[in-house]
């Protein structure tokens, strides 16, 4: 008889729900500490989302770590977690297991530049450690059952499996990327075990606008500085490659501002992105350039008059906002209008009406408050329950920060669950 089965139910010292970045790391860390682990995922393969990360290259972590790289809903300081599993620990973890890494300006990737390397390495390590893996099974309930035989928890799946476990680690992610298996199920399951949920919102996501003139610039990519204004006050700014879309704005600088924008929109605050398409131009050079342009022969079309300053599609969009076209004659317009068009290039205000939603989001802002766990990520409302990864109300900016959080929180939850198990066996 399978000594892990009793009365039709499987037994595990620790059951990990979710085999994404945090669940895989939690299972590895608990198994390395000698704990018998069962890892369950609704997908039919391990670490499904990891294959899609970093445009297929997996930006695993980042050498630059600072407090403002993360947002925790309760304003919690995450440094104690990263002191227990740092960027260096994360990199060492992989390199000791033969997964070599390299960095580009601090952004760390596997040396192969293939996200599949990380996903396949997780699978190899988990199998070497003897972790029992149940794939294609969605966990539908996690119930406590006192200290009965086989453990405190009973985990049930939609395929009829029942797992009795002493500890449970919930690592089912948030709602970002439902195409990778994230449905937000675990919010309900954690709720049944006493937790609350801060409203999940899409983050690291394109922003939408109702501004019809943006259509003229769709497809343009350019270096820009974007100021995020909330109720007309500048709240943050980012510089980088901006991508104009039919319905709004995208690209890394937009992603970096998106969580803040999504939270503000949810509070009913007016959100605007003010774009400077000439971010390198200092005031003095700009003034000289404007004076020179206004002093030039105007016997040409606007497209020619403004040539060489901004991407042509961006110019079309700026002109359209004033009811003009590139084919209009510059000589027909007074100085104030020509000067106004030049000013627009430094500050185009784009009203933001929403985000592109969870399907296009890389991460979830919101989730289970970190304050509902202790320093070991054990639930304060349900003893023996641990939480890790994106399921918690922690989100990072772009650049490897979310996978660093998934790995660190997974490592801590796994290690703590295993240590608590040890303790129970000693008692
Ligand atoms: C396109 C894309 C690119 C990204 N690129 C990067 C990057 O380069 N660098 C970076 O740092 N971050 C990146 N991220 C974010 C990062 O991937 C996530 O923050 C991270 O994977 C979260 O890990 P997690 O384990 O908490 O959740 P997930 O990786 O989402 O895993 C959760 C797992 O739980 C499973 N699950 C959920 N509910 C159940 C249930 N009821 N029963 C069983 N299983 C369940 C899901 O199937 C899923 O496999 C990217 C995200 C996306 C979508």
Coordinates of C-alpha atoms and ligand atoms in Angstrom, one line a residue:
X1 CA 0.0 0.0 0.0
X2 CA 1.2 3.5 -0.8
X3 CA 2.3 4.7 2.7
X4 CA 1.3 8.2 1.6
X5 CA -2.3 7.2 1.1
X6 CA -4.9 6.6 3.8
X7 CA -8.6 5.8 3.2
X8 CA -8.3 7.1 -0.5
X9 CA -6.7 10.3 0.6
X10 CA -3.0 11.2 -0.1
X11 CA -0.9 12.4 2.7
X12 CA 1.8 15.1 2.7
X13 CA 3.6 16.9 5.4
X14 CA 3.2 20.1 3.3
X15 CA 0.9 20.7 0.4
X16 CA 1.8 23.6 -1.9
X17 CA -1.0 25.0 -4.0
X18 CA 0.3 26.6 -7.2
X19 CA 3.4 25.5 -9.1
X20 CA 4.4 29.0 -10.4
X21 CA 7.6 30.8 -9.4
X22 CA 6.7 31.1 -5.7
X23 CA 5.1 27.6 -5.3
X24 CA 8.1 25.9 -7.0
X25 CA 10.5 27.7 -4.8
X26 CA 8.4 26.9 -1.7
X27 CA 8.3 23.2 -2.6
X28 CA 12.1 23.1 -3.2
X29 CA 12.9 24.9 0.0
X30 CA 10.6 22.7 2.1
X31 CA 11.9 19.5 0.4
X32 CA 15.5 20.6 0.9
X33 CA 14.7 20.9 4.6
X34 CA 13.6 17.3 4.6
X35 CA 9.8 17.8 4.4
X36 CA 7.6 15.5 2.3
X37 CA 5.9 17.8 -0.2
X38 CA 3.0 17.6 -2.6
X39 CA 2.8 20.3 -5.2
X40 CA -0.5 20.9 -7.1
X41 CA -1.2 23.0 -10.1
X42 CA -4.2 23.5 -12.4
X43 CA -2.0 23.7 -15.5
X44 CA -0.7 20.6 -17.1
X45 CA 2.9 21.8 -16.8
X46 CA 5.1 23.3 -14.1
X47 CA 5.8 27.0 -14.0
X48 CA 3.7 27.8 -17.1
X49 CA 3.9 31.6 -16.6
X50 CA 7.7 31.5 -16.3
X51 CA 7.9 30.5 -20.0
X52 CA 6.3 33.9 -20.9
X53 CA 8.5 36.1 -18.7
X54 CA 10.9 38.7 -19.9
X55 CA 9.7 38.3 -23.5
X56 CA 10.7 34.6 -23.3
X57 CA 14.1 35.4 -21.7
X58 CA 13.0 35.5 -18.0
X59 CA 14.3 38.6 -16.2
X60 CA 14.9 36.6 -13.0
X61 CA 16.1 39.4 -10.6
X62 CA 17.9 42.7 -10.5
X63 CA 21.2 43.8 -9.0
X64 CA 19.8 47.1 -8.0
X65 CA 17.4 46.7 -5.1
X66 CA 15.7 49.6 -3.3
X67 CA 12.7 50.1 -1.2
X68 CA 10.9 52.0 -3.9
X69 CA 11.1 49.1 -6.3
X70 CA 8.1 47.5 -4.5
X71 CA 4.6 48.5 -3.3
X72 CA 3.1 46.7 -0.4
X73 CA -0.5 47.7 0.2
X74 CA 0.0 48.2 4.0
X75 CA 3.3 50.2 3.4
X76 CA 5.3 47.3 4.9
X77 CA 9.1 47.3 4.6
X78 CA 10.2 44.2 2.7
X79 CA 13.8 44.4 3.7
X80 CA 13.6 41.7 6.4
X81 CA 12.3 39.2 3.8
X82 CA 15.1 40.1 1.3
X83 CA 17.6 39.8 4.1
X84 CA 16.6 36.2 4.4
X85 CA 16.6 35.5 0.7
X86 CA 18.5 38.2 -1.1
X87 CA 19.3 38.8 -4.8
X88 CA 22.7 37.1 -4.2
X89 CA 21.0 34.1 -2.5
X90 CA 18.6 33.8 -5.5
X91 CA 21.5 33.9 -8.0
X92 CA 23.6 31.5 -6.0
X93 CA 20.6 29.1 -5.8
X94 CA 20.6 28.8 -9.6
X95 CA 24.3 28.8 -10.2
X96 CA 24.9 26.1 -7.7
X97 CA 22.4 24.0 -9.7
X98 CA 24.1 24.6 -13.0
X99 CA 21.9 27.3 -14.3
X100 CA 24.3 30.0 -15.2
X101 CA 23.2 33.7 -15.2
X102 CA 24.3 36.9 -16.7
X103 CA 23.3 40.5 -16.3
X104 CA 22.6 43.4 -18.6
X105 CA 23.0 46.7 -16.7
X106 CA 21.8 44.9 -13.6
X107 CA 18.9 43.0 -15.1
X108 CA 19.7 39.3 -14.5
X109 CA 18.7 36.5 -17.0
X110 CA 19.7 32.9 -17.5
X111 CA 22.8 32.7 -19.6
X112 CA 20.8 30.9 -22.3
X113 CA 18.4 33.8 -22.5
X114 CA 15.6 31.3 -22.4
X115 CA 12.9 31.4 -19.8
X116 CA 12.3 27.7 -20.5
X117 CA 15.7 27.0 -18.8
X118 CA 14.3 28.2 -15.4
X119 CA 11.0 26.4 -15.8
X120 CA 12.7 23.1 -16.8
X121 CA 15.3 23.5 -14.1
X122 CA 12.6 23.8 -11.5
X123 CA 11.0 20.6 -12.8
X124 CA 14.3 18.8 -12.6
X125 CA 15.1 20.0 -9.1
X126 CA 11.6 19.1 -7.8
X127 CA 11.8 15.6 -9.3
X128 CA 15.3 15.1 -7.9
X129 CA 14.0 16.1 -4.4
X130 CA 11.2 13.6 -4.7
X131 CA 8.4 16.2 -4.5
X132 CA 5.1 14.6 -5.6
X133 CA 3.6 16.7 -8.4
X134 CA -0.1 16.8 -9.3
X135 CA -0.7 18.6 -12.5
X136 CA -4.0 19.4 -14.3
X137 CA -5.8 19.5 -10.9
X138 CA -7.4 22.7 -9.7
X139 CA -7.7 23.0 -5.9
X140 CA -11.3 23.7 -5.0
X141 CA -11.1 23.8 -1.3
X142 CA -8.7 23.8 1.7
X143 CA -10.3 23.0 5.0
X144 CA -9.0 22.7 8.5
X145 CA -10.0 19.5 10.3
X146 CA -8.5 19.9 13.7
X147 CA -5.5 17.7 14.5
X148 CA -7.0 14.5 13.0
X149 CA -5.0 11.7 11.4
X150 CA -3.0 12.7 8.4
X151 CA -2.7 16.4 9.3
X152 CA -4.6 19.5 10.1
X153 CA -5.6 20.3 6.5
X154 CA -7.7 18.7 3.8
X155 CA -7.0 19.9 0.3
X156 CA -9.5 18.9 -2.5
X157 CA -9.2 19.2 -6.2
X158 CA -11.6 19.2 -9.1
X159 CA -10.3 15.8 -10.2
X160 CA -11.5 14.3 -6.9
X161 CA -8.0 14.1 -5.2
X162 CA -7.9 14.6 -1.5
X163 CA -4.6 15.5 0.2
X164 CA -4.3 15.5 3.9
X165 CA -1.4 17.8 5.0
X166 CA 0.1 19.2 8.2
X167 CA 0.9 22.5 6.5
X168 CA -0.4 24.2 3.4
X169 CA 1.3 26.9 1.4
X170 CA -1.0 28.9 -0.8
X171 CA 1.0 30.1 -3.9
X172 CA -1.6 30.5 -6.5
X173 CA -0.6 33.9 -7.8
X174 CA -3.1 36.8 -8.4
X175 CA -5.3 37.5 -11.4
X176 CA -2.7 38.7 -13.9
X177 CA -2.3 36.5 -16.9
X178 CA -5.4 34.3 -16.6
X179 CA -4.2 32.5 -19.8
X180 CA -1.4 31.1 -17.6
X181 CA -3.9 29.6 -15.1
X182 CA -4.4 32.5 -12.6
X183 CA -8.0 32.9 -11.8
X184 CA -7.9 34.4 -8.4
X185 CA -9.4 31.2 -6.9
X186 CA -7.1 31.3 -3.9
X187 CA -8.5 34.7 -2.8
X188 CA -11.7 32.8 -2.1
X189 CA -9.9 29.8 -0.5
X190 CA -7.8 32.1 1.7
X191 CA -11.0 34.1 2.6
X192 CA -12.6 30.9 3.8
X193 CA -9.6 30.5 6.1
X194 CA -10.1 34.0 7.6
X195 CA -8.2 36.3 5.3
X196 CA -9.3 39.5 3.7
X197 CA -8.4 40.7 0.1
X198 CA -7.4 44.1 -1.0
X199 CA -9.1 44.6 -4.4
X200 CA -6.9 43.1 -7.1
X201 CA -6.0 45.5 -9.9
X202 CA -3.9 45.0 -13.1
X203 CA -0.4 46.4 -12.9
X204 CA 2.6 46.5 -15.3
X205 CA 0.0 47.0 -18.0
X206 CA -0.7 49.3 -20.9
X207 CA -2.9 52.3 -20.1
X208 CA -6.0 53.2 -22.0
X209 CA -7.3 56.6 -23.1
X210 CA -10.5 57.9 -24.6
X211 CA -8.4 60.4 -26.6
X212 CA -9.3 59.7 -30.3
X213 CA -6.3 61.7 -31.6
X214 CA -3.9 59.0 -30.3
X215 CA -4.9 56.8 -33.3
X216 CA -2.8 59.0 -35.5
X217 CA 0.3 58.0 -33.6
X218 CA -0.5 54.3 -33.2
X219 CA 2.6 52.1 -33.7
X220 CA 5.1 54.9 -33.0
X221 CA 7.9 54.0 -30.5
X222 CA 10.1 56.8 -29.1
X223 CA 12.1 57.8 -26.2
X224 CA 9.9 60.0 -23.9
X225 CA 9.5 61.2 -20.4
X226 CA 6.1 60.6 -18.9
X227 CA 4.7 62.5 -15.9
X228 CA 1.8 60.8 -14.1
X229 CA -0.5 63.5 -12.8
X230 CA -3.2 62.6 -10.2
X231 CA -5.8 65.3 -9.9
X232 CA -3.4 67.6 -11.8
X233 CA -0.5 67.0 -9.4
X234 CA 2.6 65.2 -10.5
X235 CA 2.8 62.0 -8.6
X236 CA 5.6 60.2 -10.5
X237 CA 7.7 60.3 -13.7
X238 CA 9.4 57.7 -15.8
X239 CA 11.6 57.9 -18.9
X240 CA 12.1 55.2 -21.5
X241 CA 10.7 53.8 -24.8
X242 CA 7.1 54.7 -25.1
X243 CA 4.8 52.8 -27.5
X244 CA 1.7 54.5 -28.8
X245 CA -1.3 52.3 -29.4
X246 CA -4.7 52.8 -31.0
X247 CA -6.3 52.9 -27.6
X248 CA -3.6 54.4 -25.3
X249 CA 0.0 54.2 -24.3
X250 CA 2.3 51.3 -23.5
X251 CA 6.0 50.4 -23.0
X252 CA 8.2 50.0 -20.0
X253 CA 7.8 53.6 -18.6
X254 CA 4.0 53.2 -18.8
X255 CA 4.2 49.8 -17.1
X256 CA 6.2 51.4 -14.3
X257 CA 3.5 54.0 -13.7
X258 CA 0.5 51.7 -14.3
X259 CA 0.0 50.3 -10.8
X260 CA -0.2 53.8 -9.3
X261 CA -2.5 54.9 -12.1
X262 CA -4.8 51.8 -11.7
X263 CA -5.1 52.4 -7.9
X264 CA -5.8 56.1 -8.4
X265 CA -8.5 55.4 -11.1
X266 CA -10.1 52.9 -8.7
X267 CA -10.3 55.7 -6.1
X268 CA -12.0 57.9 -8.7
X269 CA -9.0 60.3 -9.0
X270 CA -8.5 62.1 -12.4
X271 CA -5.4 60.5 -14.0
X272 CA -3.4 62.1 -16.8
X273 CA -0.1 61.1 -18.5
X274 CA 1.8 64.2 -19.6
X275 CA 4.3 63.2 -22.3
X276 CA 7.5 65.1 -23.2
X277 CA 8.7 63.8 -26.6
X278 CA 12.0 65.7 -26.4
X279 CA 13.3 64.5 -23.0
X280 CA 16.9 65.3 -23.7
X281 CA 16.4 68.9 -24.7
X282 CA 17.5 71.3 -22.0
X283 CA 15.7 74.7 -21.7
X284 CA 18.4 76.7 -23.3
X285 CA 18.8 74.5 -26.4
X286 CA 15.0 74.3 -26.7
X287 CA 14.6 78.0 -26.7
X288 CA 17.3 78.4 -29.4
X289 CA 15.7 75.7 -31.5
X290 CA 12.2 77.3 -31.2
X291 CA 13.6 80.8 -32.1
X292 CA 15.4 79.3 -35.1
X293 CA 12.3 77.4 -36.4
X294 CA 10.1 80.4 -36.0
X295 CA 12.6 82.6 -37.9
X296 CA 12.7 80.1 -40.9
X297 CA 11.0 80.4 -44.2
X298 CA 7.4 79.3 -43.8
X299 CA 6.6 78.6 -47.4
X300 CA 6.2 74.9 -46.8
X301 CA 3.9 72.3 -45.3
X302 CA 3.7 71.8 -41.5
X303 CA 5.2 68.3 -41.9
X304 CA 8.3 70.0 -43.5
X305 CA 8.4 73.0 -41.1
X306 CA 8.6 70.7 -38.0
X307 CA 10.7 68.0 -39.7
X308 CA 13.4 66.4 -37.6
X309 CA 12.1 67.0 -34.1
X310 CA 9.7 64.2 -33.3
X311 CA 8.5 60.9 -34.9
X312 CA 6.3 61.8 -37.9
X313 CA 3.3 59.9 -36.4
X314 CA 3.7 61.8 -33.1
X315 CA 3.7 65.1 -35.1
X316 CA 0.5 64.0 -36.9
X317 CA -1.1 63.3 -33.5
X318 CA 0.0 66.7 -32.1
X319 CA -1.3 68.5 -35.2
X320 CA -4.6 66.6 -35.1
X321 CA -5.2 67.8 -31.5
X322 CA -5.2 71.3 -33.0
X323 CA -7.4 70.3 -35.9
X324 CA -4.4 70.6 -38.3
X325 CA -2.7 68.2 -40.7
X326 CA 0.9 67.8 -41.9
X327 CA -0.2 69.0 -45.4
X328 CA -1.4 72.4 -44.1
X329 CA 0.8 75.4 -45.1
X330 CA 3.0 76.8 -42.3
X331 CA 2.7 80.3 -43.7
X332 CA -1.1 80.3 -43.0
X333 CA -0.6 80.0 -39.3
X334 CA 0.3 82.8 -36.9
X335 CA 3.4 82.6 -34.6
X336 CA 1.4 81.7 -31.5
X337 CA 0.0 78.5 -33.2
X338 CA 3.4 77.4 -34.5
X339 CA 5.0 78.2 -31.1
X340 CA 2.1 76.3 -29.4
X341 CA 2.7 73.2 -31.6
X342 CA 6.4 73.3 -30.5
X343 CA 5.3 73.6 -26.9
X344 CA 3.0 70.6 -27.3
X345 CA 6.0 68.4 -28.2
X346 CA 7.2 68.9 -24.6
X347 CA 3.9 68.2 -22.8
X348 CA 1.0 66.3 -24.5
X349 CA -1.6 65.6 -21.8
X350 CA -3.3 62.2 -22.3
X351 CA -6.3 61.5 -20.2
X352 CA -6.2 58.0 -18.8
X353 CA -9.5 56.1 -18.4
X354 CA -8.4 52.6 -17.5
X355 CA -5.9 49.8 -17.9
X356 CA -5.7 47.1 -20.6
X357 CA -6.9 44.6 -18.0
X358 CA -5.5 41.4 -16.4
X359 CA -5.0 39.5 -19.6
X360 CA -2.3 42.0 -20.6
X361 CA -1.0 42.7 -17.1
X362 CA 2.2 41.2 -15.8
X363 CA 1.3 41.4 -12.2
X364 CA -1.5 42.1 -9.7
X365 CA -1.6 45.0 -7.4
X366 CA -3.7 44.1 -4.3
X367 CA -4.3 40.6 -2.8
X368 CA -4.0 39.3 0.8
X369 CA -2.5 41.9 3.1
X370 CA 1.0 41.1 4.2
X371 CA -0.1 42.3 7.7
X372 CA -2.2 39.1 7.9
X373 CA 1.0 37.0 8.0
X374 CA 3.9 36.9 10.4
X375 CA 7.6 37.3 9.6
X376 CA 7.6 33.7 8.3
X377 CA 4.7 34.3 6.0
X378 CA 2.5 32.1 8.2
X379 CA -1.1 33.1 8.4
X380 CA -2.1 35.0 11.5
X381 CA -5.7 33.7 11.1
X382 CA -5.0 30.1 10.4
X383 CA -2.1 28.3 12.1
X384 CA -0.1 26.0 9.7
X385 CA -1.2 28.0 6.6
X386 CA 1.5 30.0 4.7
X387 CA 1.2 32.4 1.8
X388 CA 3.7 33.3 -0.9
X389 CA 4.2 35.2 -4.1
X390 CA 1.8 37.4 -6.0
X391 CA -1.2 36.2 -4.0
X392 CA 0.0 38.6 -1.3
X393 CA -0.5 42.4 -1.6
X394 CA 3.0 43.1 -2.9
X395 CA 3.9 44.2 -6.4
X396 CA 7.2 45.2 -7.9
X397 CA 8.2 47.4 -10.8
X398 CA 9.5 45.9 -14.1
X399 CA 13.0 44.5 -14.1
X400 CA 13.0 41.1 -12.3
X401 CA 11.5 42.4 -9.0
X402 CA 8.4 40.3 -9.1
X403 CA 10.2 37.0 -9.7
X404 CA 12.6 38.1 -6.9
X405 CA 9.6 38.5 -4.6
X406 CA 8.1 35.2 -5.7
X407 CA 11.4 33.4 -5.0
X408 CA 12.1 35.1 -1.7
X409 CA 8.6 34.6 -0.3
X410 CA 8.4 31.1 -1.6
X411 CA 11.8 30.2 0.0
X412 CA 10.8 31.7 3.3
X413 CA 7.3 30.1 3.4
X414 CA 8.7 26.6 2.4
X415 CA 11.5 26.8 4.9
X416 CA 9.2 28.0 7.7
X417 CA 6.6 25.3 7.0
X418 CA 9.3 22.6 7.1
X419 CA 10.8 24.0 10.4
X420 CA 7.4 24.2 12.0
X421 CA 6.8 20.5 11.0
X422 CA 10.1 19.6 12.6
X423 CA 9.1 21.3 15.7
X424 CA 5.8 19.4 15.8
X425 CA 7.6 16.1 15.4
X426 CA 9.9 16.9 18.3
X427 CA 7.0 17.8 20.6
Ligands
LIG1 C1 3.9 38.1 -19.7 C2 4.6 38.2 -18.3 C3 5.9 38.5 -18.3 C4 6.5 38.7 -17.0 N1 7.9 38.9 -17.0 C5 8.5 39.0 -15.8 C6 9.9 39.2 -15.7 O1 10.6 39.1 -16.7 N2 10.5 39.4 -14.5 C7 9.7 39.4 -13.3 O2 10.3 39.6 -12.3 N3 8.4 39.2 -13.4 C8 7.8 39.0 -14.6 N4 6.4 38.8 -14.6 C9 5.7 38.6 -13.3 C10 6.0 37.3 -12.7 O3 5.9 36.3 -13.7 C11 5.0 36.9 -11.6 O4 4.9 38.0 -10.6 C12 5.3 35.7 -10.8 O5 5.4 34.6 -11.8 C13 4.4 35.4 -9.7 O6 4.7 34.1 -9.2 P1 3.6 33.3 -8.4 O7 4.1 31.9 -8.1 O8 3.1 34.1 -7.2 O9 2.3 33.2 -9.3 P2 2.2 32.5 -10.8 O10 3.5 32.4 -11.4 O11 1.1 33.2 -11.4 O12 1.8 31.0 -10.4 C14 0.5 30.7 -9.8 C15 0.2 29.2 -10.1 O13 -0.9 28.8 -9.3 C16 -1.7 28.0 -10.1 N5 -3.1 28.1 -9.5 C17 -3.8 29.2 -9.3 N6 -5.0 28.8 -8.7 C18 -4.9 27.4 -8.5 C19 -5.8 26.5 -8.0 N7 -7.0 26.8 -7.5 N8 -5.4 25.1 -8.0 C20 -4.2 24.8 -8.5 N9 -3.4 25.7 -9.1 C21 -3.7 27.0 -9.1 C22 -1.7 28.6 -11.5 O14 -2.0 27.7 -12.5 C23 -0.2 29.1 -11.6 O15 0.6 28.1 -12.2 C24 5.8 38.6 -15.8 C25 4.4 38.2 -15.9 C26 3.8 38.0 -17.1 C27 2.4 37.7 -17.2

